[in-house]
mmCIF file of C-alpha atoms and ligand atoms in Angstrom:
data_model
loop_
_atom_site.group_PDB
_atom_site.id
_atom_site.type_symbol
_atom_site.label_atom_id
_atom_site.label_comp_id
_atom_site.label_asym_id
_atom_site.label_seq_id
_atom_site.Cartn_x
_atom_site.Cartn_y
_atom_site.Cartn_z
ATOM 1 C CA MET A 1 0.000 0.000 0.000
ATOM 2 C CA LYS A 2 1.157 3.519 -0.774
ATOM 3 C CA LYS A 3 1.682 6.097 1.939
ATOM 4 C CA ILE A 4 -0.114 9.442 1.569
ATOM 5 C CA LEU A 5 0.519 12.507 3.697
ATOM 6 C CA ILE A 6 -2.333 14.951 4.354
ATOM 7 C CA ILE A 7 -1.246 18.447 5.359
ATOM 8 C CA HIS A 8 -4.048 20.592 6.764
ATOM 9 C CA THR A 9 -3.816 24.369 6.547
ATOM 10 C CA GLY A 10 -7.372 25.471 7.471
ATOM 11 C CA GLY A 11 -10.186 26.886 5.325
ATOM 12 C CA THR A 12 -13.871 26.020 5.190
ATOM 13 C CA ILE A 13 -12.991 22.322 4.982
ATOM 14 C CA SER A 14 -11.775 22.653 8.594
ATOM 15 C CA MET A 15 -14.664 24.832 9.786
ATOM 16 C CA GLN A 16 -18.122 24.425 11.268
ATOM 17 C CA GLU A 17 -21.383 26.312 10.918
ATOM 18 C CA ASP A 18 -23.117 27.781 13.940
ATOM 19 C CA LYS A 19 -26.693 26.588 13.368
ATOM 20 C CA ARG A 20 -28.300 29.586 15.052
ATOM 21 C CA SER A 21 -26.430 32.447 13.409
ATOM 22 C CA GLY A 22 -25.491 30.630 10.185
ATOM 23 C CA THR A 23 -21.929 31.945 10.504
ATOM 24 C CA VAL A 24 -18.964 29.707 9.727
ATOM 25 C CA SER A 25 -15.768 29.701 11.778
ATOM 26 C CA THR A 26 -12.667 27.713 12.627
ATOM 27 C CA SER A 27 -12.771 25.001 15.237
ATOM 28 C CA ASN A 28 -9.916 23.925 17.488
ATOM 29 C CA GLU A 29 -10.070 20.324 16.413
ATOM 30 C CA HIS A 30 -10.136 19.588 12.701
ATOM 31 C CA PRO A 31 -13.574 18.041 11.969
ATOM 32 C CA LEU A 32 -12.053 15.681 9.369
ATOM 33 C CA SER A 33 -9.193 14.540 11.577
ATOM 34 C CA ASN A 34 -8.865 10.731 11.166
ATOM 35 C CA SER A 35 -11.884 10.602 8.793
ATOM 36 C CA ALA A 36 -9.696 9.923 5.763
ATOM 37 C CA SER A 37 -8.426 6.640 7.269
ATOM 38 C CA LEU A 38 -12.000 5.610 8.128
ATOM 39 C CA PHE A 39 -13.301 6.151 4.602
ATOM 40 C CA HIS A 40 -10.249 5.315 2.492
ATOM 41 C CA HIS A 41 -8.647 1.918 2.973
ATOM 42 C CA ASP A 42 -6.297 1.687 -0.017
ATOM 43 C CA ALA A 43 -3.436 3.762 1.389
ATOM 44 C CA HIS A 44 -1.647 4.372 4.679
ATOM 45 C CA ILE A 45 -2.524 7.893 5.714
ATOM 46 C CA GLU A 46 -0.627 10.250 7.963
ATOM 47 C CA GLU A 47 -1.916 13.696 8.915
ATOM 48 C CA ASP A 48 0.019 16.873 9.622
ATOM 49 C CA PHE A 49 -1.820 19.886 11.070
ATOM 50 C CA LEU A 50 0.446 22.665 9.820
ATOM 51 C CA PHE A 51 -1.866 25.705 10.051
ATOM 52 C CA ASN A 52 -5.460 26.368 11.006
ATOM 53 C CA LEU A 53 -6.035 29.519 8.957
ATOM 54 C CA PRO A 54 -8.829 30.904 6.813
ATOM 55 C CA SER A 55 -7.140 31.268 3.448
ATOM 56 C CA PRO A 56 -7.413 35.097 3.306
ATOM 57 C CA HIS A 57 -4.875 34.949 6.175
ATOM 58 C CA ILE A 58 -2.416 32.849 4.150
ATOM 59 C CA THR A 59 0.700 34.836 3.193
ATOM 60 C CA PRO A 60 3.630 34.051 0.882
ATOM 61 C CA ALA A 61 5.588 33.132 4.041
ATOM 62 C CA HIS A 62 2.983 30.428 4.813
ATOM 63 C CA MET A 63 3.190 29.187 1.214
ATOM 64 C CA LEU A 64 6.951 28.847 1.486
ATOM 65 C CA GLU A 65 6.682 27.062 4.839
ATOM 66 C CA LEU A 66 4.169 24.645 3.326
ATOM 67 C CA GLY A 67 6.393 24.098 0.290
ATOM 68 C CA ARG A 68 9.373 23.346 2.522
ATOM 69 C CA ARG A 69 7.307 20.931 4.630
ATOM 70 C CA ILE A 70 6.222 18.998 1.521
ATOM 71 C CA HIS A 71 9.764 19.021 0.144
ATOM 72 C CA ASP A 72 11.248 17.727 3.434
ATOM 73 C CA LYS A 73 8.608 15.021 3.888
ATOM 74 C CA LEU A 74 8.992 13.790 0.312
ATOM 75 C CA ALA A 75 12.798 14.007 0.508
ATOM 76 C CA ALA A 76 12.736 11.814 3.612
ATOM 77 C CA GLY A 77 11.415 9.254 1.176
ATOM 78 C CA ASN A 78 8.546 7.682 3.025
ATOM 79 C CA PHE A 79 5.538 9.215 1.250
ATOM 80 C CA ASP A 80 4.193 8.438 -2.228
ATOM 81 C CA GLY A 81 1.925 11.445 -2.503
ATOM 82 C CA VAL A 82 0.675 14.503 -0.646
ATOM 83 C CA VAL A 83 -2.773 16.054 -0.197
ATOM 84 C CA VAL A 84 -3.048 19.626 1.090
ATOM 85 C CA THR A 85 -6.342 20.914 2.499
ATOM 86 C CA HIS A 86 -6.714 24.683 2.111
ATOM 87 C CA GLY A 87 -9.294 27.463 2.106
ATOM 88 C CA THR A 88 -10.669 28.039 -1.360
ATOM 89 C CA ASP A 89 -10.266 31.832 -1.470
ATOM 90 C CA THR A 90 -6.500 31.764 -2.071
ATOM 91 C CA LEU A 91 -6.161 28.066 -2.907
ATOM 92 C CA GLU A 92 -5.133 28.751 -6.490
ATOM 93 C CA GLU A 93 -2.276 31.017 -5.373
ATOM 94 C CA THR A 94 -0.869 28.474 -2.924
ATOM 95 C CA ALA A 95 -1.300 25.630 -5.424
ATOM 96 C CA TYR A 96 0.500 27.607 -8.127
ATOM 97 C CA PHE A 97 3.298 28.580 -5.746
ATOM 98 C CA LEU A 98 3.783 24.903 -4.861
ATOM 99 C CA ASP A 99 3.785 24.062 -8.572
ATOM 100 C CA LEU A 100 6.632 26.518 -9.156
ATOM 101 C CA PHE A 101 8.554 25.622 -5.999
ATOM 102 C CA LEU A 102 8.426 21.838 -5.744
ATOM 103 C CA GLN A 103 10.644 19.572 -7.799
ATOM 104 C CA THR A 104 8.937 16.225 -7.470
ATOM 105 C CA ARG A 105 7.406 13.643 -9.758
ATOM 106 C CA LYS A 106 5.117 12.491 -6.966
ATOM 107 C CA PRO A 107 1.483 13.638 -6.895
ATOM 108 C CA VAL A 108 0.737 16.733 -4.843
ATOM 109 C CA VAL A 109 -2.986 17.499 -4.696
ATOM 110 C CA VAL A 110 -4.620 20.576 -3.176
ATOM 111 C CA THR A 111 -8.267 20.515 -2.142
ATOM 112 C CA GLY A 112 -10.831 22.356 -0.054
ATOM 113 C CA ALA A 113 -14.551 22.698 0.498
ATOM 114 C CA MET A 114 -17.269 25.207 -0.250
ATOM 115 C CA ARG A 115 -19.528 23.984 2.578
ATOM 116 C CA SER A 116 -18.194 23.540 6.078
ATOM 117 C CA SER A 117 -18.097 20.180 7.847
ATOM 118 C CA ASN A 118 -21.558 20.172 9.485
ATOM 119 C CA GLU A 119 -23.543 21.835 6.665
ATOM 120 C CA VAL A 120 -26.033 19.845 4.619
ATOM 121 C CA GLY A 121 -24.282 18.707 1.439
ATOM 122 C CA SER A 122 -20.842 19.402 2.865
ATOM 123 C CA ASP A 123 -18.241 18.656 0.196
ATOM 124 C CA GLY A 124 -15.188 18.537 2.474
ATOM 125 C CA LEU A 125 -14.886 14.817 3.206
ATOM 126 C CA TYR A 126 -15.848 13.930 -0.361
ATOM 127 C CA ASN A 127 -13.153 16.197 -1.831
ATOM 128 C CA LEU A 128 -10.612 14.907 0.662
ATOM 129 C CA ILE A 129 -11.274 11.267 -0.229
ATOM 130 C CA SER A 130 -11.228 12.120 -3.967
ATOM 131 C CA SER A 131 -7.874 13.846 -3.500
ATOM 132 C CA ILE A 132 -6.396 10.854 -1.687
ATOM 133 C CA ARG A 133 -7.591 8.605 -4.508
ATOM 134 C CA VAL A 134 -5.858 10.869 -7.047
ATOM 135 C CA ALA A 135 -2.641 11.109 -4.984
ATOM 136 C CA ASN A 136 -2.707 7.309 -4.698
ATOM 137 C CA THR A 137 -2.779 6.881 -8.504
ATOM 138 C CA ASP A 138 0.337 6.241 -10.619
ATOM 139 C CA GLU A 139 -1.109 8.334 -13.487
ATOM 140 C CA ALA A 140 -1.108 11.417 -11.220
ATOM 141 C CA GLN A 141 2.708 11.449 -11.271
ATOM 142 C CA ASP A 142 4.551 14.012 -13.380
ATOM 143 C CA LYS A 143 1.554 16.309 -13.705
ATOM 144 C CA GLY A 144 2.702 19.161 -11.478
ATOM 145 C CA VAL A 145 0.547 20.270 -8.574
ATOM 146 C CA LEU A 146 -3.096 19.322 -9.050
ATOM 147 C CA VAL A 147 -6.309 20.777 -7.654
ATOM 148 C CA VAL A 148 -9.088 18.281 -6.995
ATOM 149 C CA MET A 149 -12.604 19.508 -6.251
ATOM 150 C CA ASN A 150 -16.059 18.337 -7.235
ATOM 151 C CA ASP A 151 -14.987 15.212 -9.190
ATOM 152 C CA GLU A 152 -12.553 17.156 -11.385
ATOM 153 C CA ILE A 153 -8.760 17.322 -11.604
ATOM 154 C CA HIS A 154 -7.240 20.653 -12.612
ATOM 155 C CA THR A 155 -3.684 21.916 -13.005
ATOM 156 C CA ALA A 156 -2.572 24.493 -10.461
ATOM 157 C CA LYS A 157 -1.544 26.741 -13.333
ATOM 158 C CA ASN A 158 -4.929 26.941 -15.030
ATOM 159 C CA VAL A 159 -7.473 26.558 -12.263
ATOM 160 C CA THR A 160 -9.365 29.470 -10.756
ATOM 161 C CA LYS A 161 -12.246 29.987 -8.335
ATOM 162 C CA THR A 162 -15.188 31.121 -10.464
ATOM 163 C CA SER A 163 -18.141 31.173 -8.065
ATOM 164 C CA THR A 164 -18.371 32.568 -4.554
ATOM 165 C CA SER A 165 -20.469 29.677 -3.281
ATOM 166 C CA ASN A 166 -21.189 26.957 -5.851
ATOM 167 C CA VAL A 167 -19.453 23.607 -5.201
ATOM 168 C CA ALA A 168 -18.470 23.566 -8.892
ATOM 169 C CA THR A 169 -16.496 26.761 -8.350
ATOM 170 C CA PHE A 170 -13.063 25.569 -9.517
ATOM 171 C CA GLN A 171 -12.714 25.743 -13.292
ATOM 172 C CA SER A 172 -9.871 25.965 -15.811
ATOM 173 C CA PRO A 173 -11.569 28.408 -18.217
ATOM 174 C CA GLN A 174 -9.144 28.169 -21.115
ATOM 175 C CA TYR A 175 -8.371 24.458 -21.095
ATOM 176 C CA GLY A 176 -10.817 22.557 -18.889
ATOM 177 C CA PRO A 177 -9.964 19.932 -16.278
ATOM 178 C CA ILE A 178 -7.171 17.442 -17.108
ATOM 179 C CA GLY A 179 -9.061 14.566 -15.555
ATOM 180 C CA ILE A 180 -12.262 13.430 -13.928
ATOM 181 C CA ILE A 181 -13.051 11.229 -10.956
ATOM 182 C CA THR A 182 -15.816 8.649 -11.048
ATOM 183 C CA LYS A 183 -16.939 6.200 -8.392
ATOM 184 C CA GLN A 184 -14.571 3.586 -9.768
ATOM 185 C CA GLU A 185 -11.938 5.393 -11.778
ATOM 186 C CA ILE A 186 -9.524 8.293 -11.998
ATOM 187 C CA LEU A 187 -9.391 9.284 -15.671
ATOM 188 C CA PHE A 188 -6.774 11.658 -17.042
ATOM 189 C CA HIS A 189 -7.300 12.981 -20.574
ATOM 190 C CA GLN A 190 -4.526 15.606 -20.875
ATOM 191 C CA LYS A 191 -0.758 15.483 -20.404
ATOM 192 C CA LEU A 192 1.467 18.277 -19.152
ATOM 193 C CA ILE A 193 3.632 19.494 -22.050
ATOM 194 C CA SER A 194 5.995 21.640 -20.001
ATOM 195 C CA TYR A 195 7.061 21.894 -16.412
ATOM 196 C CA GLU A 196 8.933 24.660 -14.634
ATOM 197 C CA SER A 197 10.452 24.752 -11.201
ATOM 198 C CA TYR A 198 12.487 27.404 -9.409
ATOM 199 C CA PRO A 199 14.679 26.468 -6.444
ATOM 200 C CA ILE A 200 14.215 29.536 -4.251
ATOM 201 C CA GLN A 201 15.170 29.889 -0.575
ATOM 202 C CA GLN A 202 12.956 32.817 0.364
ATOM 203 C CA LEU A 203 9.882 34.720 -0.821
ATOM 204 C CA THR A 204 10.231 38.293 0.292
ATOM 205 C CA LYS A 205 9.673 40.559 -2.689
ATOM 206 C CA ASN A 206 6.856 43.095 -2.657
ATOM 207 C CA VAL A 207 4.907 42.700 -5.904
ATOM 208 C CA ALA A 208 1.712 44.719 -6.377
ATOM 209 C CA LEU A 209 -1.265 43.861 -8.566
ATOM 210 C CA VAL A 210 -3.551 46.417 -10.178
ATOM 211 C CA LYS A 211 -6.509 46.038 -12.508
ATOM 212 C CA ALA A 212 -6.937 48.496 -15.402
ATOM 213 C CA TYR A 213 -10.326 50.171 -15.887
ATOM 214 C CA ALA A 214 -11.968 52.667 -18.223
ATOM 215 C CA GLY A 215 -10.896 56.231 -17.495
ATOM 216 C CA MET A 216 -8.036 55.192 -15.184
ATOM 217 C CA ASP A 217 -5.366 57.821 -14.582
ATOM 218 C CA GLY A 218 -1.841 57.371 -13.256
ATOM 219 C CA SER A 219 -2.479 58.386 -9.635
ATOM 220 C CA LEU A 220 -3.091 54.874 -8.269
ATOM 221 C CA ILE A 221 -0.046 53.486 -10.061
ATOM 222 C CA SER A 222 2.141 56.362 -8.847
ATOM 223 C CA ALA A 223 0.908 55.797 -5.288
ATOM 224 C CA ILE A 224 1.765 52.096 -5.548
ATOM 225 C CA HIS A 225 5.180 53.004 -6.987
ATOM 226 C CA SER A 226 5.895 55.252 -4.012
ATOM 227 C CA THR A 227 5.432 52.339 -1.581
ATOM 228 C CA GLY A 228 8.676 50.794 -2.785
ATOM 229 C CA ILE A 229 7.579 47.830 -4.871
ATOM 230 C CA SER A 230 9.939 45.278 -6.419
ATOM 231 C CA GLY A 231 7.550 44.551 -9.286
ATOM 232 C CA LEU A 232 4.083 45.346 -10.634
ATOM 233 C CA ILE A 233 1.451 43.175 -12.297
ATOM 234 C CA ILE A 234 -1.100 44.971 -14.408
ATOM 235 C CA GLU A 235 -4.330 43.246 -15.364
ATOM 236 C CA ALA A 236 -4.771 45.031 -18.663
ATOM 237 C CA LEU A 237 -7.840 45.362 -20.885
ATOM 238 C CA GLY A 238 -8.600 42.837 -23.617
ATOM 239 C CA GLN A 239 -5.563 41.581 -25.536
ATOM 240 C CA GLY A 240 -3.247 43.771 -23.440
ATOM 241 C CA ASN A 241 -4.095 47.463 -23.641
ATOM 242 C CA VAL A 242 -4.416 50.185 -21.000
ATOM 243 C CA PRO A 243 -5.936 53.689 -20.758
ATOM 244 C CA LYS A 244 -3.362 56.141 -22.112
ATOM 245 C CA GLY A 245 -3.462 58.228 -18.914
ATOM 246 C CA ILE A 246 -1.430 55.624 -17.009
ATOM 247 C CA ILE A 247 1.488 55.450 -19.463
ATOM 248 C CA PRO A 248 3.670 58.120 -17.743
ATOM 249 C CA ALA A 249 3.254 56.391 -14.362
ATOM 250 C CA LEU A 250 4.184 53.028 -15.884
ATOM 251 C CA GLN A 251 7.222 54.604 -17.578
ATOM 252 C CA GLN A 252 8.438 55.974 -14.240
ATOM 253 C CA ILE A 253 8.314 52.475 -12.750
ATOM 254 C CA LEU A 254 10.297 51.074 -15.677
ATOM 255 C CA ASP A 255 12.787 53.945 -15.376
ATOM 256 C CA ASP A 256 13.518 52.676 -11.852
ATOM 257 C CA ASP A 257 14.285 49.218 -13.337
ATOM 258 C CA ILE A 258 11.195 47.738 -11.692
ATOM 259 C CA PRO A 259 9.670 45.006 -13.867
ATOM 260 C CA ILE A 260 6.051 45.283 -14.983
ATOM 261 C CA ILE A 261 4.254 42.108 -16.052
ATOM 262 C CA LEU A 262 1.084 42.421 -18.092
ATOM 263 C CA VAL A 263 -1.804 39.922 -18.070
ATOM 264 C CA SER A 264 -5.384 40.391 -19.231
ATOM 265 C CA ARG A 265 -8.381 41.000 -17.027
ATOM 266 C CA CYS A 266 -10.259 38.706 -19.458
ATOM 267 C CA TYR A 267 -10.306 35.177 -18.123
ATOM 268 C CA GLN A 268 -9.715 33.535 -21.491
ATOM 269 C CA GLY A 269 -7.372 34.184 -24.409
ATOM 270 C CA ILE A 270 -3.807 35.443 -24.463
ATOM 271 C CA VAL A 271 -2.215 38.879 -24.340
ATOM 272 C CA GLN A 272 -0.328 40.095 -27.382
ATOM 273 C CA ALA A 273 1.199 43.300 -28.702
ATOM 274 C CA THR A 274 -1.417 43.969 -31.377
ATOM 275 C CA TYR A 275 -2.665 47.528 -31.057
ATOM 276 C CA MET A 276 -0.527 50.526 -32.104
ATOM 277 C CA TYR A 277 -2.551 53.328 -30.453
ATOM 278 C CA GLU A 278 -1.402 55.096 -27.283
ATOM 279 C CA GLY A 279 -1.776 52.588 -24.443
ATOM 280 C CA GLY A 280 -2.054 49.758 -26.973
ATOM 281 C CA GLY A 281 -0.138 46.516 -26.496
ATOM 282 C CA ARG A 282 2.544 47.351 -29.064
ATOM 283 C CA GLN A 283 3.490 50.542 -27.234
ATOM 284 C CA LEU A 284 3.507 48.733 -23.885
ATOM 285 C CA ARG A 285 5.803 46.019 -25.153
ATOM 286 C CA ASP A 286 8.129 48.521 -26.806
ATOM 287 C CA MET A 287 8.382 50.286 -23.428
ATOM 288 C CA GLY A 288 9.723 47.046 -21.906
ATOM 289 C CA ILE A 289 6.592 45.682 -20.256
ATOM 290 C CA ILE A 290 6.634 41.863 -20.196
ATOM 291 C CA PHE A 291 3.563 40.053 -21.527
ATOM 292 C CA ALA A 292 2.603 36.916 -19.579
ATOM 293 C CA ASN A 293 0.365 34.394 -21.201
ATOM 294 C CA GLY A 294 -2.012 32.012 -19.511
ATOM 295 C CA LEU A 295 -1.784 33.484 -16.013
ATOM 296 C CA THR A 296 -4.310 35.388 -13.940
ATOM 297 C CA GLY A 297 -3.142 38.514 -12.135
ATOM 298 C CA PRO A 298 -2.752 36.784 -8.730
ATOM 299 C CA LYS A 299 -0.772 33.921 -10.284
ATOM 300 C CA ALA A 300 1.456 36.273 -12.292
ATOM 301 C CA ARG A 301 2.153 38.001 -8.967
ATOM 302 C CA ILE A 302 3.204 34.719 -7.338
ATOM 303 C CA LYS A 303 5.407 33.920 -10.310
ATOM 304 C CA LEU A 304 7.082 37.341 -10.330
ATOM 305 C CA MET A 305 7.737 37.043 -6.584
ATOM 306 C CA VAL A 306 9.417 33.699 -7.225
ATOM 307 C CA ALA A 307 11.310 34.938 -10.287
ATOM 308 C CA LEU A 308 12.590 38.047 -8.484
ATOM 309 C CA GLU A 309 14.295 35.808 -5.924
ATOM 310 C CA LEU A 310 16.463 34.607 -8.812
ATOM 311 C CA THR A 311 16.947 37.752 -10.913
ATOM 312 C CA ASN A 312 15.668 41.277 -11.473
ATOM 313 C CA ASN A 313 17.279 41.503 -14.873
ATOM 314 C CA LEU A 314 14.528 42.187 -17.417
ATOM 315 C CA THR A 315 16.187 40.131 -20.151
ATOM 316 C CA GLU A 316 16.354 37.137 -17.847
ATOM 317 C CA LEU A 317 12.829 37.642 -16.490
ATOM 318 C CA ALA A 318 11.073 37.933 -19.873
ATOM 319 C CA PRO A 319 11.597 34.303 -21.051
ATOM 320 C CA MET A 320 10.207 33.014 -17.742
ATOM 321 C CA PHE A 321 6.804 34.516 -18.644
ATOM 322 C CA GLU A 322 6.606 33.451 -22.301
HETATM 323 N N1 LIG B 1 -13.200 31.856 3.148
HETATM 324 C C1 LIG B 1 -12.854 30.460 3.108
HETATM 325 C C2 LIG B 1 -11.335 30.324 3.061
HETATM 326 O O1 LIG B 1 -10.783 30.534 2.006
HETATM 327 C C3 LIG B 1 -13.480 29.836 1.923
HETATM 328 C C4 LIG B 1 -13.242 28.364 1.778
HETATM 329 O O2 LIG B 1 -12.368 27.762 2.352
HETATM 330 O O3 LIG B 1 -13.991 27.768 0.985
HETATM 331 O O4 LIG B 1 -10.740 30.026 4.044
#
């Protein structure tokens, strides 16, 4: 039998509802503690209660600590796969960080729940058991960090939370799930064509994220610049364009050798330097702004934080985002 490690970090999957007020909060004892062993008999399971945090409280420092814990446990050689339970609000950021940080062929699966442990239709135990089944499967190797929720398997890179409350919230809008889970089978239908991993020791850089909007001027960007950022992510409009009023503020950031990474605020499609008008993608790229394809703003932020631990040279950074 394989040996699977579950690392708990908190989130709704660890919470309970107060029946009178309807509010949901953390409990001292994890409600799913030991449940996995009761309901899943095909693997030896060990549990590690690393954090008990709602995921809006998760910071990059927590992500790094979690990454190190997984690395150390896998390096010690006695686990075949890892399942991480996590709040869904920032799950995709932690999962993507782990994807960039870990260098393992073994399955690492992140999961959570939309309904807390004592709510009718709670999805926590179900998602946990599904995740253990995936982590226990040979086919889950070499696929990077996976997110398992609601009978679907997604890559950490593509998945995003799309609904505030629906149990089918996690979707990969551009590419779909890479596998599905049925009562009897774990079925993968896509292979990973590339894999990247960055051996960093710390995660300390201050990278800001700002969304472009109609009529935006440069004041917000200048204010962010004055806080002393190491990098900026801009969620641009459409294929990668911004209101012309923010160009001078962006130029000042570039003049200070601070990298700017551009993604789209659209949730599908890629950014490209198509438009020639002021604020259009062609001008932005000619200024030295780096276009990142296939990443949401929060994930581009995680990636730039990781990349900046290795270099702040624009020519070295650019290929990392292609
Ligand atoms: N607010 C919760 C959290 O992210 C949501 C959840 O876990 O589903 O911790």
